[in-house]
Amino acid sequence: AQSVAQPEDQVNVAEGNPLTVKCTYSVSGNPYLFWYVQYPNRGLQFLLKYITGDNLVKGSYGFEAEFNKSQTSFHLKKPSALVSDSALYFCAVRALNRDDKIIFGKGTRLHILP
Amino acid sequence: DAGITQSPRYKITETGRQVTLMCHQTWSHSYMFWYRQDLGHGLRLIYYSAAADITDKGEVPDGYVVSRSKTENFPLTLESATRSQTSVYFCASSESLYGYTFGSGTRLTVV
């Protein structure tokens, strides 16, 4: 069965510092990996995805994520955090050769401190 | 306007009542999904649909019913609402392998 783990419920980062939100996954075969962001009282918004190719994926709002197959990880990163990055972040995975269900992690709340 | 819309945005209902949450998408996406979001549980899949008249259970289907007579609509019905169904409900749609588009959510409170 496929699964996603976000080991941190909350991450606090000072504005201007680099940030990392961690994600590990378990899936049979090759994965499709996603990051979504949720702002207060809003639905989830797509940030970026990894399908194949370069392990470093660039997405919206200056975010990027690195796919590491050996560690089964897909950590979200940003070189310099903004207060406006404060939100709830979800990692998600689906298996390459299965139906179209995506499994979401439980989410990590990111607080950027001014 | 193109997109995915959910209604109502907020709903308060009493225990035992039937309530229907609506979801409408304008892209003719094949796949549609219902999730509930609860603190400590993240997003949990309730039901999904691969096409009109094709639906299947997700992780937490008990107490919910869905239908999909038209591609663009995917209503979620709580047949007899319980307090444990107080949650935020999200509908999503997808045409390809490349991720979902989510609605803005319905906040349901069962009193």
mmCIF file of C-alpha atoms in Angstrom:
data_model
loop_
_atom_site.group_PDB
_atom_site.id
_atom_site.type_symbol
_atom_site.label_atom_id
_atom_site.label_comp_id
_atom_site.label_asym_id
_atom_site.label_seq_id
_atom_site.Cartn_x
_atom_site.Cartn_y
_atom_site.Cartn_z
ATOM 1 C CA ALA A 1 0.000 0.000 0.000
ATOM 2 C CA GLN A 2 1.162 3.505 -0.659
ATOM 3 C CA SER A 3 1.714 5.951 2.170
ATOM 4 C CA VAL A 4 3.178 9.346 2.907
ATOM 5 C CA ALA A 5 4.780 10.552 6.122
ATOM 6 C CA GLN A 6 5.369 14.133 7.153
ATOM 7 C CA PRO A 7 7.320 13.716 10.388
ATOM 8 C CA GLU A 8 6.899 17.293 11.614
ATOM 9 C CA ASP A 9 3.522 18.680 12.618
ATOM 10 C CA GLN A 10 4.974 22.189 12.704
ATOM 11 C CA VAL A 11 8.108 23.910 11.459
ATOM 12 C CA ASN A 12 9.213 27.365 12.630
ATOM 13 C CA VAL A 13 11.669 29.378 10.540
ATOM 14 C CA ALA A 14 12.871 32.950 10.813
ATOM 15 C CA GLU A 15 12.126 35.176 7.844
ATOM 16 C CA GLY A 16 15.000 35.199 5.386
ATOM 17 C CA ASN A 17 16.339 31.818 6.491
ATOM 18 C CA PRO A 18 16.158 28.699 4.332
ATOM 19 C CA LEU A 19 13.287 26.331 5.040
ATOM 20 C CA THR A 20 12.776 22.601 4.635
ATOM 21 C CA VAL A 21 9.553 20.651 5.063
ATOM 22 C CA LYS A 22 10.170 16.928 5.155
ATOM 23 C CA CYS A 23 8.311 14.154 3.367
ATOM 24 C CA THR A 24 8.967 10.450 2.966
ATOM 25 C CA TYR A 25 6.880 8.009 0.999
ATOM 26 C CA SER A 26 6.247 4.348 0.390
ATOM 27 C CA VAL A 27 4.890 3.109 -2.915
ATOM 28 C CA SER A 28 5.220 0.080 -5.158
ATOM 29 C CA GLY A 29 7.159 0.998 -8.249
ATOM 30 C CA ASN A 30 7.937 4.506 -9.401
ATOM 31 C CA PRO A 31 6.171 7.369 -7.658
ATOM 32 C CA TYR A 32 4.495 10.522 -8.722
ATOM 33 C CA LEU A 33 5.076 13.062 -5.949
ATOM 34 C CA PHE A 34 3.329 16.327 -5.217
ATOM 35 C CA TRP A 35 3.336 19.252 -2.831
ATOM 36 C CA TYR A 36 0.234 21.287 -2.104
ATOM 37 C CA VAL A 37 -0.212 24.366 0.070
ATOM 38 C CA GLN A 38 -3.300 25.441 1.997
ATOM 39 C CA TYR A 39 -3.805 28.978 3.200
ATOM 40 C CA PRO A 40 -6.379 29.696 5.948
ATOM 41 C CA ASN A 41 -9.977 29.070 4.880
ATOM 42 C CA ARG A 42 -8.895 28.060 1.407
ATOM 43 C CA GLY A 43 -8.673 24.881 -0.610
ATOM 44 C CA LEU A 44 -5.412 23.186 -1.465
ATOM 45 C CA GLN A 45 -3.262 24.762 -4.154
ATOM 46 C CA PHE A 46 -0.795 22.858 -6.297
ATOM 47 C CA LEU A 47 2.860 23.834 -5.725
ATOM 48 C CA LEU A 48 4.943 21.366 -7.677
ATOM 49 C CA LYS A 49 5.246 17.777 -8.827
ATOM 50 C CA TYR A 50 7.844 15.165 -9.639
ATOM 51 C CA ILE A 51 7.002 12.746 -12.427
ATOM 52 C CA THR A 52 10.341 11.835 -13.930
ATOM 53 C CA GLY A 53 13.637 13.419 -14.934
ATOM 54 C CA ASP A 54 15.674 15.904 -12.907
ATOM 55 C CA ASN A 55 15.571 15.153 -9.193
ATOM 56 C CA LEU A 56 15.316 18.848 -8.329
ATOM 57 C CA VAL A 57 11.888 20.192 -9.169
ATOM 58 C CA LYS A 58 11.042 23.878 -9.174
ATOM 59 C CA GLY A 59 7.544 25.105 -8.430
ATOM 60 C CA SER A 60 5.447 28.116 -7.582
ATOM 61 C CA TYR A 61 6.414 30.955 -5.215
ATOM 62 C CA GLY A 62 10.123 30.063 -5.276
ATOM 63 C CA PHE A 63 9.671 26.608 -3.795
ATOM 64 C CA GLU A 64 11.584 23.562 -4.938
ATOM 65 C CA ALA A 65 11.705 19.925 -3.915
ATOM 66 C CA GLU A 66 14.341 17.258 -4.201
ATOM 67 C CA PHE A 67 13.458 13.684 -5.068
ATOM 68 C CA ASN A 68 15.753 11.146 -3.422
ATOM 69 C CA LYS A 69 14.941 7.631 -4.514
ATOM 70 C CA SER A 70 17.355 5.862 -2.187
ATOM 71 C CA GLN A 71 15.926 7.656 0.856
ATOM 72 C CA THR A 72 12.354 7.639 -0.519
ATOM 73 C CA SER A 73 12.101 11.324 0.292
ATOM 74 C CA PHE A 74 10.712 14.421 -1.371
ATOM 75 C CA HIS A 75 11.552 17.356 0.869
ATOM 76 C CA LEU A 76 10.209 20.820 0.104
ATOM 77 C CA LYS A 77 12.707 23.671 0.244
ATOM 78 C CA LYS A 78 13.014 27.397 -0.215
ATOM 79 C CA PRO A 79 16.259 29.377 0.025
ATOM 80 C CA SER A 80 14.790 32.401 1.804
ATOM 81 C CA ALA A 81 11.508 32.222 3.713
ATOM 82 C CA LEU A 82 8.833 34.922 3.610
ATOM 83 C CA VAL A 83 6.194 35.596 6.264
ATOM 84 C CA SER A 84 3.609 35.001 3.530
ATOM 85 C CA ASP A 85 4.862 31.400 3.213
ATOM 86 C CA SER A 86 3.165 30.608 6.529
ATOM 87 C CA ALA A 87 0.577 27.950 5.683
ATOM 88 C CA LEU A 88 -0.215 24.243 5.851
ATOM 89 C CA TYR A 89 1.786 22.089 3.452
ATOM 90 C CA PHE A 90 0.792 18.658 2.204
ATOM 91 C CA CYS A 91 2.971 16.084 0.517
ATOM 92 C CA ALA A 92 1.209 13.532 -1.693
ATOM 93 C CA VAL A 93 2.075 10.437 -3.709
ATOM 94 C CA ARG A 94 0.546 8.143 -6.259
ATOM 95 C CA ALA A 95 2.008 5.056 -7.836
ATOM 96 C CA LEU A 96 2.885 5.143 -11.500
ATOM 97 C CA ASN A 97 0.901 2.130 -12.564
ATOM 98 C CA ARG A 98 -2.179 2.355 -10.405
ATOM 99 C CA ASP A 99 -5.464 4.188 -10.589
ATOM 100 C CA ASP A 100 -5.620 7.910 -10.135
ATOM 101 C CA LYS A 101 -5.909 8.139 -6.358
ATOM 102 C CA ILE A 102 -3.391 10.347 -4.640
ATOM 103 C CA ILE A 103 -2.535 9.702 -1.001
ATOM 104 C CA PHE A 104 -1.879 12.767 1.143
ATOM 105 C CA GLY A 105 0.272 13.185 4.212
ATOM 106 C CA LYS A 106 -1.182 14.694 7.374
ATOM 107 C CA GLY A 107 0.301 18.088 6.663
ATOM 108 C CA THR A 108 3.002 20.286 8.186
ATOM 109 C CA ARG A 109 2.200 23.740 9.483
ATOM 110 C CA LEU A 110 4.916 26.192 8.523
ATOM 111 C CA HIS A 111 5.350 29.325 10.647
ATOM 112 C CA ILE A 112 7.655 32.020 9.330
ATOM 113 C CA LEU A 113 8.665 34.338 12.148
ATOM 114 C CA PRO A 114 9.218 38.036 11.319
ATOM 115 C CA ASP B 1 -16.280 30.835 -14.954
ATOM 116 C CA ALA B 2 -14.118 27.777 -15.366
ATOM 117 C CA GLY B 3 -13.226 25.936 -12.220
ATOM 118 C CA ILE B 4 -14.490 23.752 -9.453
ATOM 119 C CA THR B 5 -17.102 25.102 -7.083
ATOM 120 C CA GLN B 6 -18.502 23.736 -3.866
ATOM 121 C CA SER B 7 -21.719 24.724 -2.164
ATOM 122 C CA PRO B 8 -22.651 25.663 0.409
ATOM 123 C CA ARG B 9 -19.512 27.213 1.851
ATOM 124 C CA TYR B 10 -20.775 26.794 5.397
ATOM 125 C CA LYS B 11 -23.509 24.539 6.745
ATOM 126 C CA ILE B 12 -24.899 23.851 10.191
ATOM 127 C CA THR B 13 -27.227 20.888 10.536
ATOM 128 C CA GLU B 14 -28.739 18.809 13.287
ATOM 129 C CA THR B 15 -27.872 15.247 14.181
ATOM 130 C CA GLY B 16 -29.945 12.785 12.173
ATOM 131 C CA ARG B 17 -30.723 15.113 9.286
ATOM 132 C CA GLN B 18 -29.806 14.398 5.696
ATOM 133 C CA VAL B 19 -27.514 16.933 4.090
ATOM 134 C CA THR B 20 -26.032 17.162 0.596
ATOM 135 C CA LEU B 21 -22.841 18.921 -0.332
ATOM 136 C CA MET B 22 -22.535 19.951 -3.943
ATOM 137 C CA CYS B 23 -19.513 19.914 -6.224
ATOM 138 C CA HIS B 24 -19.446 21.174 -9.792
ATOM 139 C CA GLN B 25 -16.530 21.342 -12.233
ATOM 140 C CA THR B 26 -16.479 22.972 -15.648
ATOM 141 C CA TRP B 27 -13.547 21.154 -17.260
ATOM 142 C CA SER B 28 -15.240 17.786 -17.910
ATOM 143 C CA HIS B 29 -12.529 16.078 -15.890
ATOM 144 C CA SER B 30 -13.022 12.330 -15.681
ATOM 145 C CA TYR B 31 -12.028 11.907 -12.054
ATOM 146 C CA MET B 32 -13.669 13.521 -9.058
ATOM 147 C CA PHE B 33 -12.967 13.054 -5.372
ATOM 148 C CA TRP B 34 -14.354 13.892 -1.950
ATOM 149 C CA TYR B 35 -12.036 14.383 0.997
ATOM 150 C CA ARG B 36 -12.592 15.396 4.575
ATOM 151 C CA GLN B 37 -10.016 17.357 6.497
ATOM 152 C CA ASP B 38 -9.710 16.941 10.255
ATOM 153 C CA LEU B 39 -7.057 18.081 12.680
ATOM 154 C CA GLY B 40 -4.522 15.333 13.202
ATOM 155 C CA HIS B 41 -5.755 13.303 10.243
ATOM 156 C CA GLY B 42 -4.922 15.476 7.288
ATOM 157 C CA LEU B 43 -6.972 14.677 4.199
ATOM 158 C CA ARG B 44 -8.886 11.432 4.065
ATOM 159 C CA LEU B 45 -10.560 10.166 0.921
ATOM 160 C CA ILE B 46 -14.281 9.479 1.295
ATOM 161 C CA TYR B 47 -15.353 8.527 -2.236
ATOM 162 C CA TYR B 48 -14.087 8.979 -5.730
ATOM 163 C CA SER B 49 -15.395 8.622 -9.250
ATOM 164 C CA ALA B 50 -13.521 7.691 -12.406
ATOM 165 C CA ALA B 51 -16.351 8.716 -14.742
ATOM 166 C CA ALA B 52 -20.087 9.295 -14.814
ATOM 167 C CA ASP B 53 -21.945 6.423 -13.136
ATOM 168 C CA ILE B 54 -18.703 4.961 -11.759
ATOM 169 C CA THR B 55 -17.973 5.509 -8.084
ATOM 170 C CA ASP B 56 -15.851 3.744 -5.507
ATOM 171 C CA LYS B 57 -15.159 3.898 -1.808
ATOM 172 C CA GLY B 58 -12.162 5.596 -0.314
ATOM 173 C CA GLU B 59 -10.679 5.366 3.152
ATOM 174 C CA VAL B 60 -13.673 6.597 5.204
ATOM 175 C CA PRO B 61 -16.935 5.994 3.275
ATOM 176 C CA ASP B 62 -19.262 4.976 6.120
ATOM 177 C CA GLY B 63 -22.246 7.290 6.531
ATOM 178 C CA TYR B 64 -21.799 8.905 3.123
ATOM 179 C CA VAL B 65 -23.415 8.363 -0.264
ATOM 180 C CA VAL B 66 -22.347 9.737 -3.643
ATOM 181 C CA SER B 67 -23.731 9.782 -7.141
ATOM 182 C CA ARG B 68 -22.446 10.937 -10.470
ATOM 183 C CA SER B 69 -25.141 11.044 -13.113
ATOM 184 C CA LYS B 70 -23.344 13.843 -14.992
ATOM 185 C CA THR B 71 -19.616 14.245 -15.503
ATOM 186 C CA GLU B 72 -19.569 17.750 -14.052
ATOM 187 C CA ASN B 73 -21.411 17.075 -10.789
ATOM 188 C CA PHE B 74 -20.437 14.923 -7.830
ATOM 189 C CA PRO B 75 -22.723 15.487 -4.821
ATOM 190 C CA LEU B 76 -21.921 14.021 -1.417
ATOM 191 C CA THR B 77 -24.837 13.109 0.850
ATOM 192 C CA LEU B 78 -24.750 12.439 4.555
ATOM 193 C CA GLU B 79 -27.789 10.239 5.017
ATOM 194 C CA SER B 80 -28.134 10.794 8.779
ATOM 195 C CA ALA B 81 -25.602 13.306 10.014
ATOM 196 C CA THR B 82 -23.606 12.592 13.162
ATOM 197 C CA ARG B 83 -21.371 14.882 15.223
ATOM 198 C CA SER B 84 -18.337 12.893 14.089
ATOM 199 C CA GLN B 85 -19.036 14.126 10.561
ATOM 200 C CA THR B 86 -18.323 17.710 11.592
ATOM 201 C CA SER B 87 -15.431 18.537 9.290
ATOM 202 C CA VAL B 88 -14.234 20.511 6.324
ATOM 203 C CA TYR B 89 -15.078 18.764 3.080
ATOM 204 C CA PHE B 90 -13.095 19.234 -0.114
ATOM 205 C CA CYS B 91 -14.021 18.204 -3.599
ATOM 206 C CA ALA B 92 -11.319 17.751 -6.249
ATOM 207 C CA SER B 93 -11.155 16.875 -9.921
ATOM 208 C CA SER B 94 -8.481 15.510 -12.213
ATOM 209 C CA GLU B 95 -8.126 14.614 -15.865
ATOM 210 C CA SER B 96 -4.582 13.379 -15.985
ATOM 211 C CA LEU B 97 -1.941 11.819 -13.798
ATOM 212 C CA TYR B 98 -0.597 15.194 -12.856
ATOM 213 C CA GLY B 99 -2.462 16.193 -9.770
ATOM 214 C CA TYR B 100 -5.794 17.455 -8.571
ATOM 215 C CA THR B 101 -7.585 20.775 -8.554
ATOM 216 C CA PHE B 102 -9.448 21.445 -5.336
ATOM 217 C CA GLY B 103 -12.571 23.394 -4.531
ATOM 218 C CA SER B 104 -12.642 25.935 -1.705
ATOM 219 C CA GLY B 105 -14.282 23.561 0.735
ATOM 220 C CA THR B 106 -17.483 23.261 2.756
ATOM 221 C CA ARG B 107 -17.296 23.663 6.505
ATOM 222 C CA LEU B 108 -19.977 21.407 7.990
ATOM 223 C CA THR B 109 -21.003 21.529 11.614
ATOM 224 C CA VAL B 110 -23.353 18.889 13.010
ATOM 225 C CA VAL B 111 -24.996 19.916 16.276
#
